[in-house]
Coordinates of C-alpha atoms in Angstrom, one line a residue:
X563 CA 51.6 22.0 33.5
X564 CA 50.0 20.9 36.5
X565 CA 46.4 20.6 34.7
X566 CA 48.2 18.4 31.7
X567 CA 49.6 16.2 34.4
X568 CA 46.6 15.9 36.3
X569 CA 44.7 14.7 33.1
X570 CA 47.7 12.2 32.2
X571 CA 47.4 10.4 35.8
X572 CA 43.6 10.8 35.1
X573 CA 43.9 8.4 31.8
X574 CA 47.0 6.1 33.0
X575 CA 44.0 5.7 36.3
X576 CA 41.1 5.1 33.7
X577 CA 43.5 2.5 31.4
X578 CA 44.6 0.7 34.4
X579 CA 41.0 0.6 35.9
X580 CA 39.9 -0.8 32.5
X581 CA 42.5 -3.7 32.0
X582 CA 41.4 -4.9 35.4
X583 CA 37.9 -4.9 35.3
X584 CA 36.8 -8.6 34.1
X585 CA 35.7 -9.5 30.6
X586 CA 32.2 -10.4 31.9
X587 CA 31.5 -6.9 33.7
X588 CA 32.2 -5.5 30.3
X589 CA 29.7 -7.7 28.9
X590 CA 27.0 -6.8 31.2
X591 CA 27.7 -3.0 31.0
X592 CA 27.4 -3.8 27.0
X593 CA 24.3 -5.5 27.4
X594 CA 22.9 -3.0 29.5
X595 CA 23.4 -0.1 27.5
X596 CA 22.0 -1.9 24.5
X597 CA 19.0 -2.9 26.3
X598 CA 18.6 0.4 27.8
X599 CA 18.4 2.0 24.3
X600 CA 15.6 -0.5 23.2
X601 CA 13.2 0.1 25.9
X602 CA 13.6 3.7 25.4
X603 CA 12.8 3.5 22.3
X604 CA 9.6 0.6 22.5
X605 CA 8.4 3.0 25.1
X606 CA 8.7 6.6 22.9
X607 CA 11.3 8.2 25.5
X608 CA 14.3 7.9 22.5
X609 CA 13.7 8.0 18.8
X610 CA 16.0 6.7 15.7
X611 CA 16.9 7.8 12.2
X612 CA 15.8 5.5 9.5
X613 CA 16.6 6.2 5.5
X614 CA 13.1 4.7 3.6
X615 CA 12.8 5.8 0.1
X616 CA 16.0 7.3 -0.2
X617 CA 15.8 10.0 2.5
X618 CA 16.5 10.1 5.8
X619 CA 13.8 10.6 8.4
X620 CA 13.6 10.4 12.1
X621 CA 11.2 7.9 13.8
X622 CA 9.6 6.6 16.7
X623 CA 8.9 2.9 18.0
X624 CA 4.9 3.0 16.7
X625 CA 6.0 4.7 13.0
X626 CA 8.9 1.7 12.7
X627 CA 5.8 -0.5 13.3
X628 CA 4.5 1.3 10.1
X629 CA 7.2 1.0 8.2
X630 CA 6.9 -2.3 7.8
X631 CA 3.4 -1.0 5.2
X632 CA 5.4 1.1 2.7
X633 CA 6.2 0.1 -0.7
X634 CA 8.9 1.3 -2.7
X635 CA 7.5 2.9 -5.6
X636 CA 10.1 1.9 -8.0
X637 CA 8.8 -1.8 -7.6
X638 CA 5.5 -1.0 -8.5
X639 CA 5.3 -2.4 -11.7
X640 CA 1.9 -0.6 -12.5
X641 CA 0.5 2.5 -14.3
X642 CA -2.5 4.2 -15.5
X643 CA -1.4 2.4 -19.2
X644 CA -1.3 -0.9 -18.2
X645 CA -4.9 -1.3 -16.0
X646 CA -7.1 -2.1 -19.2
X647 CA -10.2 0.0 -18.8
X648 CA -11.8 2.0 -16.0
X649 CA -10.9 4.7 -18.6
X650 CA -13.6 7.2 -16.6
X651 CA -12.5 5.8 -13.1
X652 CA -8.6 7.1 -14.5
X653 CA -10.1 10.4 -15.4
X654 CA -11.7 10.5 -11.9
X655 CA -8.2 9.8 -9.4
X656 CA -6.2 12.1 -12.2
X657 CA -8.7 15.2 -11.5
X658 CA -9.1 15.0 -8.4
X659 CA -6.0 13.3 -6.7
X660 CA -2.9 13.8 -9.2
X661 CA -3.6 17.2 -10.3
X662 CA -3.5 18.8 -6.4
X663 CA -0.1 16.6 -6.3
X664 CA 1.4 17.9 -9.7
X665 CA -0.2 21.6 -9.2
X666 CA -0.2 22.3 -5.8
X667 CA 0.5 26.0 -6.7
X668 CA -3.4 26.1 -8.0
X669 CA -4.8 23.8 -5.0
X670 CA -5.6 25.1 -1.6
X671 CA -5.7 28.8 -1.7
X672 CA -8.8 28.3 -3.2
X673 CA -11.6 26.7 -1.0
X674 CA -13.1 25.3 -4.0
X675 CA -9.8 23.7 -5.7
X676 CA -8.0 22.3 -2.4
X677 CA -6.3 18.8 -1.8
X678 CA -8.9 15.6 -1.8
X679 CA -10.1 14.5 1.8
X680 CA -10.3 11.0 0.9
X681 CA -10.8 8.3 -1.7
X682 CA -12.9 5.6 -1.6
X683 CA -13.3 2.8 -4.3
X684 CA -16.1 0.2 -4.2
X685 CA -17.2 -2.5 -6.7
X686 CA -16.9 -6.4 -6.5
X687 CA -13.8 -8.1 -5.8
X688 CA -11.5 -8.6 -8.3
X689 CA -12.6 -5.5 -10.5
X690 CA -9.2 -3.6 -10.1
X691 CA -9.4 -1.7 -7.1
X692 CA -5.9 -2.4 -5.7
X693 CA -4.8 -2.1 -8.9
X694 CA -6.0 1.7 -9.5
X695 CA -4.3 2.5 -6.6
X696 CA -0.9 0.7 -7.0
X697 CA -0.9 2.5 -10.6
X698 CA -1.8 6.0 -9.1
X699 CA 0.7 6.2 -6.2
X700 CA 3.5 5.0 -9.7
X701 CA 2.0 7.7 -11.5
X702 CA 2.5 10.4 -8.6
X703 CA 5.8 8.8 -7.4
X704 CA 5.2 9.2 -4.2
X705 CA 5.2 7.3 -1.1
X706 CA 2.6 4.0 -0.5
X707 CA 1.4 3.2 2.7
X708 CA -0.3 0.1 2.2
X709 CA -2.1 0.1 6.0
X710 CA -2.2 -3.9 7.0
X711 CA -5.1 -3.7 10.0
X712 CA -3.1 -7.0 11.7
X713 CA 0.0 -4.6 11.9
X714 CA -2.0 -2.0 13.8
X715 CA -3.8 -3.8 16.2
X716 CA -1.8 -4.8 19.4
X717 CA -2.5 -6.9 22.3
X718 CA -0.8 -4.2 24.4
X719 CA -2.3 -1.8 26.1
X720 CA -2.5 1.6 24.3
X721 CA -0.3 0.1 21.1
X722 CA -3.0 -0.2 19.1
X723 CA -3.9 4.0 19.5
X724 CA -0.1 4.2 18.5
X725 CA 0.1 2.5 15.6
X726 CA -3.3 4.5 14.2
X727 CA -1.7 8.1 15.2
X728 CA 1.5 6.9 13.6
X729 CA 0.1 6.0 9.8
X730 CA -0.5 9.3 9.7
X731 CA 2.6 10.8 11.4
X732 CA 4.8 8.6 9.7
X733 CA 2.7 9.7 6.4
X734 CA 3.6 13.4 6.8
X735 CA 7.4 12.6 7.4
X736 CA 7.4 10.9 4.4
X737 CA 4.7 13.0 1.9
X738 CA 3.8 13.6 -0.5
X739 CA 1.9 9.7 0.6
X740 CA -1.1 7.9 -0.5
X741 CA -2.3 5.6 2.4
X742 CA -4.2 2.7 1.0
X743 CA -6.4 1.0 3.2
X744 CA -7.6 -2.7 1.4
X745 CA -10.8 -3.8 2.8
X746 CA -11.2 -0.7 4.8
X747 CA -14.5 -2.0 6.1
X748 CA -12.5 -4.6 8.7
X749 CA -10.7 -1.8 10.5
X750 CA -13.3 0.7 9.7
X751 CA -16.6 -0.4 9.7
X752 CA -20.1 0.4 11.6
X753 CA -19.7 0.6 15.0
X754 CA -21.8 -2.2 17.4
X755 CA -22.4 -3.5 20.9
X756 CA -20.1 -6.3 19.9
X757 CA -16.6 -4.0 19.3
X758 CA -14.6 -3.7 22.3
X759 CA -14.0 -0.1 23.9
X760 CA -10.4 -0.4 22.6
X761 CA -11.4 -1.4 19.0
X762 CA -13.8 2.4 19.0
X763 CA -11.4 4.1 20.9
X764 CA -8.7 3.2 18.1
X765 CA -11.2 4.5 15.4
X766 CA -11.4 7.8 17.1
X767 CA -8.0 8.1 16.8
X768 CA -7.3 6.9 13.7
X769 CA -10.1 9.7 12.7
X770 CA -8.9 12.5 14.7
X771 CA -4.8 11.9 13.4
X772 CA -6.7 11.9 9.7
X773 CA -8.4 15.3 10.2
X774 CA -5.1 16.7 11.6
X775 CA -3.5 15.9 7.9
X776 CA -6.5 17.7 6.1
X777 CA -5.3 21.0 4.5
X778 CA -1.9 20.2 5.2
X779 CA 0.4 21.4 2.5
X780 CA 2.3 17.9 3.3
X781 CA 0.1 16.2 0.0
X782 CA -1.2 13.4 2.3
X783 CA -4.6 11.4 1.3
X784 CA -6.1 8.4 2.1
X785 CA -7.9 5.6 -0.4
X786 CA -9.6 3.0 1.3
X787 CA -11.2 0.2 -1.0
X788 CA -14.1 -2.3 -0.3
X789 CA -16.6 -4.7 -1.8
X790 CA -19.2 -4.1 1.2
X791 CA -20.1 -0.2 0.9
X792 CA -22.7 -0.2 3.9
X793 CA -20.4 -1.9 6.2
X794 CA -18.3 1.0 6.4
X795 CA -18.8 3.3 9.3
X796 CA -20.6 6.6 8.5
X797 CA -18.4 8.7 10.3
X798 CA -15.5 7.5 7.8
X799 CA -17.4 7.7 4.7
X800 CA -18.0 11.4 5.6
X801 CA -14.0 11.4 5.4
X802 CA -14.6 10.1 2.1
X803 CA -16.4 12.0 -0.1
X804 CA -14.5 11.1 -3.4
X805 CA -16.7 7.9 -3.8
X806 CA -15.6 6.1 -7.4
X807 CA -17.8 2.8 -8.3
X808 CA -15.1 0.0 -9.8
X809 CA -17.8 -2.3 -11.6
X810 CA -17.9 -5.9 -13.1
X811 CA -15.8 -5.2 -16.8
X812 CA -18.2 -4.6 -19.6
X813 CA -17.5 -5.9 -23.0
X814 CA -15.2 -3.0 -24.1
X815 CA -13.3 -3.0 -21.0
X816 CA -12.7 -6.5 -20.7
X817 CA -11.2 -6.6 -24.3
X818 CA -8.8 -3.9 -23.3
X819 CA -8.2 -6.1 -20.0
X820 CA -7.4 -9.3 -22.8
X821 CA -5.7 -7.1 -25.2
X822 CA -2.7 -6.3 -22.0
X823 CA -2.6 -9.4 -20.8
X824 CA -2.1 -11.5 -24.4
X825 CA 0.7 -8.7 -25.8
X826 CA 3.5 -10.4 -25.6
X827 CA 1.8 -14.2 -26.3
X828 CA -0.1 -12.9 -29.7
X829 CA 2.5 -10.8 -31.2
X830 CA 0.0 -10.9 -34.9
X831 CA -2.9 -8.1 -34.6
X832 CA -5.0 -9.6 -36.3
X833 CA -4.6 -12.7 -34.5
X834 CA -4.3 -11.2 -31.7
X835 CA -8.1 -9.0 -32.4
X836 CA -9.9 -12.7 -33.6
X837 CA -8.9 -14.4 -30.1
X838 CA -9.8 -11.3 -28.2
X839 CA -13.7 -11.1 -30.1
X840 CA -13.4 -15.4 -29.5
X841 CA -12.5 -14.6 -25.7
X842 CA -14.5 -11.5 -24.9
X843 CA -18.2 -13.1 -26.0
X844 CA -17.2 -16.2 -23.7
X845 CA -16.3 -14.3 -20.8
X846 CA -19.8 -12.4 -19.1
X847 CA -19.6 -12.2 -15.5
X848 CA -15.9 -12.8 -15.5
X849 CA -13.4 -9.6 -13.6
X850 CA -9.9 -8.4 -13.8
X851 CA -8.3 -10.6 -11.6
X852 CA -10.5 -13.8 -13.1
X853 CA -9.4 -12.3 -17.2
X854 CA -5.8 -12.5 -15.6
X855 CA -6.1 -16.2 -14.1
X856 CA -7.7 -17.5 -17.1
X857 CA -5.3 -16.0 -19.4
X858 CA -2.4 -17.8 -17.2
X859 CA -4.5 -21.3 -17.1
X860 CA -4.2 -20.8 -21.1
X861 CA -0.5 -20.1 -21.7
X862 CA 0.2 -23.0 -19.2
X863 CA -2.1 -25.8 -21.2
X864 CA 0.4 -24.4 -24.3
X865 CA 3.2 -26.2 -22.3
X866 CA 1.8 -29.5 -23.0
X867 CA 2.6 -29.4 -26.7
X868 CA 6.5 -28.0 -26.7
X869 CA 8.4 -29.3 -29.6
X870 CA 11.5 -31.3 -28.9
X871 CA 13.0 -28.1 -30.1
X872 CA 12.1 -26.1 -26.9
X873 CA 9.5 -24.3 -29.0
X874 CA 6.6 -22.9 -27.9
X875 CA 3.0 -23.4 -29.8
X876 CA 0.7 -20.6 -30.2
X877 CA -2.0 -19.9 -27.9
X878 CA -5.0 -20.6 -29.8
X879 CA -8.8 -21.1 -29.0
X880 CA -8.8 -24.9 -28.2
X881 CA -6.1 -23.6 -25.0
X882 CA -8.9 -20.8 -23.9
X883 CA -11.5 -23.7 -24.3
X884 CA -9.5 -25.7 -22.1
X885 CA -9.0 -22.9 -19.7
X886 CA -12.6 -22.3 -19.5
X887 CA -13.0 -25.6 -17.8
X888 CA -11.0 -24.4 -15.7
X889 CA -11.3 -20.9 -14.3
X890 CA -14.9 -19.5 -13.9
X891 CA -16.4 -16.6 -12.8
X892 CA -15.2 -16.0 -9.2
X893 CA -18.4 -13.9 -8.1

């Protein structure tokens, strides 16, 4: 009895205490707490839990940082199907990237069948590059880290050695993972008197968090893509053995590259085959990405001639003719 009515005078003490203690103490205390939990966690002495991608995974300030680099797979509108050509460049990333994903039962027991190292895709801008790998990480269904280099680099001191150590970290959490680096010659490339020591100390980092993933069972691997091969830093091509050419878009490839993109505008096949042979002989020199924006400079020119009945007119030749006036070869 005497404990119960010890703890009673206890609370009626704690109620009364708190009824007299101003509003703006209350506030402070409030504001203090909160503020208290956010430099815990910007400084990595407290961590939080975070559901990306439908699960729920535990983080730290740096990987939060990251966070802001994954796509959500389901809005990846992309697959090996719709990329028109690069039929051998498929066959390449499916052998040698999807297969340890789907299989892993068959891939690293075996020191000759283990999981890739590293990905790196090279060719001219505007071949398909970003493409391939937007389509691969849909095809796996897995997570995509799409590394941006202004997100990793910090003016703080030791941020920027954070933010490289959590890509991968953050990566592992959330594997299987494909970490995509665009241009990877910017944050990657040779090493020269004019890099700051904070600049190469981030690349050792970065390097040294990417060979603690290797022969993880986690399914973690990194694609970087670029249009200036020797620019990249030897040290980092060695982490990227897988090294897959992304040309210019021969005549076959860019008909199958025309043939996606004018689907749903040339619904007649053989319509649809005499404007492809019409465009394909017109367009040497011309990549993905231009195919794409001279396909859209066509279709809009078709808005010029809309019946009063809302109707749209065909696309036909003297719209690509137009559109050739237009769009040229970017490269």
């Amino acid at each position: 009895m005497r404990v119960t009515h010890y703890l009673r005078d206890a609370y009626d003490s704690l109620i009364s205490s708190a009824k007299n203690t101003p509003l703006f103490i209350w506030i402070y205390l409030s504001f203090l707490v909160y503020m208290t939990r956010k430099i815990t966690f910007r400084f990595g002495f407290t961590s939080k839990t975070k559901r990306v991608n439908g699960r729920f995974v535990v983080i730290n300030s740096a990987e939060e940082v990251i966070l802001e680099s994954v796509l959500d797979t389901n809005k990846i509108d992309a697959t090996f199907e719709s990329v028109g050509g690069l039929e051998e460049q498929k066959r390449i990333l499916t052998e040698h990237v999807k297969w340890p994903f789907i299989h892993s039962e068959m891939f690293g027991a075996n020191s000759l069948r283990s999981y890739p190292k590293g990905v790196l895709l090279h060719g001219p801008p505007g071949t398909g590059k970003t493409l391939l790998v937007r389509a691969l990480a849909k095809e796996l269904n897995c997570t995509f880290i799409n590394v941006k280099t202004d997100l990793l680099f910090s003016r703080w001191l030791g941020e920027t050695e954070k933010n490289c150590a959590a890509v991968f970290s953050l990566a592992e959490k959330l594997s299987p993972t494909i970490i995509f680096i665009d241009e990877i010659d910017s944050l990657l490339g040779c090493r020269n008197s004019l890099d700051d020591g904070s600049r190469n100390h981030a690349k050792t980092i970065f390097m040294t968090s990417w060979d603690g993933i290797t022969g993880i069972q986690g399914k973690v691997v990194v694609v970087g893509a670029t249009n200036r091969l020797n620019s990249i830093d030897e040290a980092i091509r060695r982490r990227l053995p897988l090294q897959i050419e992304v040309p210019r878009p021969d005549p076959d490839t860019r008909k199958s590259i025309l043939d996606i993109l004018l689907r749903q505008d040339i619904k007649s096949t053989s319509e649809r085959e005499a404007m492809l042979n019409y465009v394909v002989a017109k367009t040497d020199g011309y990549t993905g990405s231009d195919l794409s924006e001279l396909c859209k400079a066509a279709a809009l020119l078709t808005l010029r001639e809309i019946s009063d009945g809302g109707k749209f007119p065909d696309l036909g030749k003297r719209h690509f003719d137009e559109a050739f006036k237009r769009i040229k070869p970017s490269c």
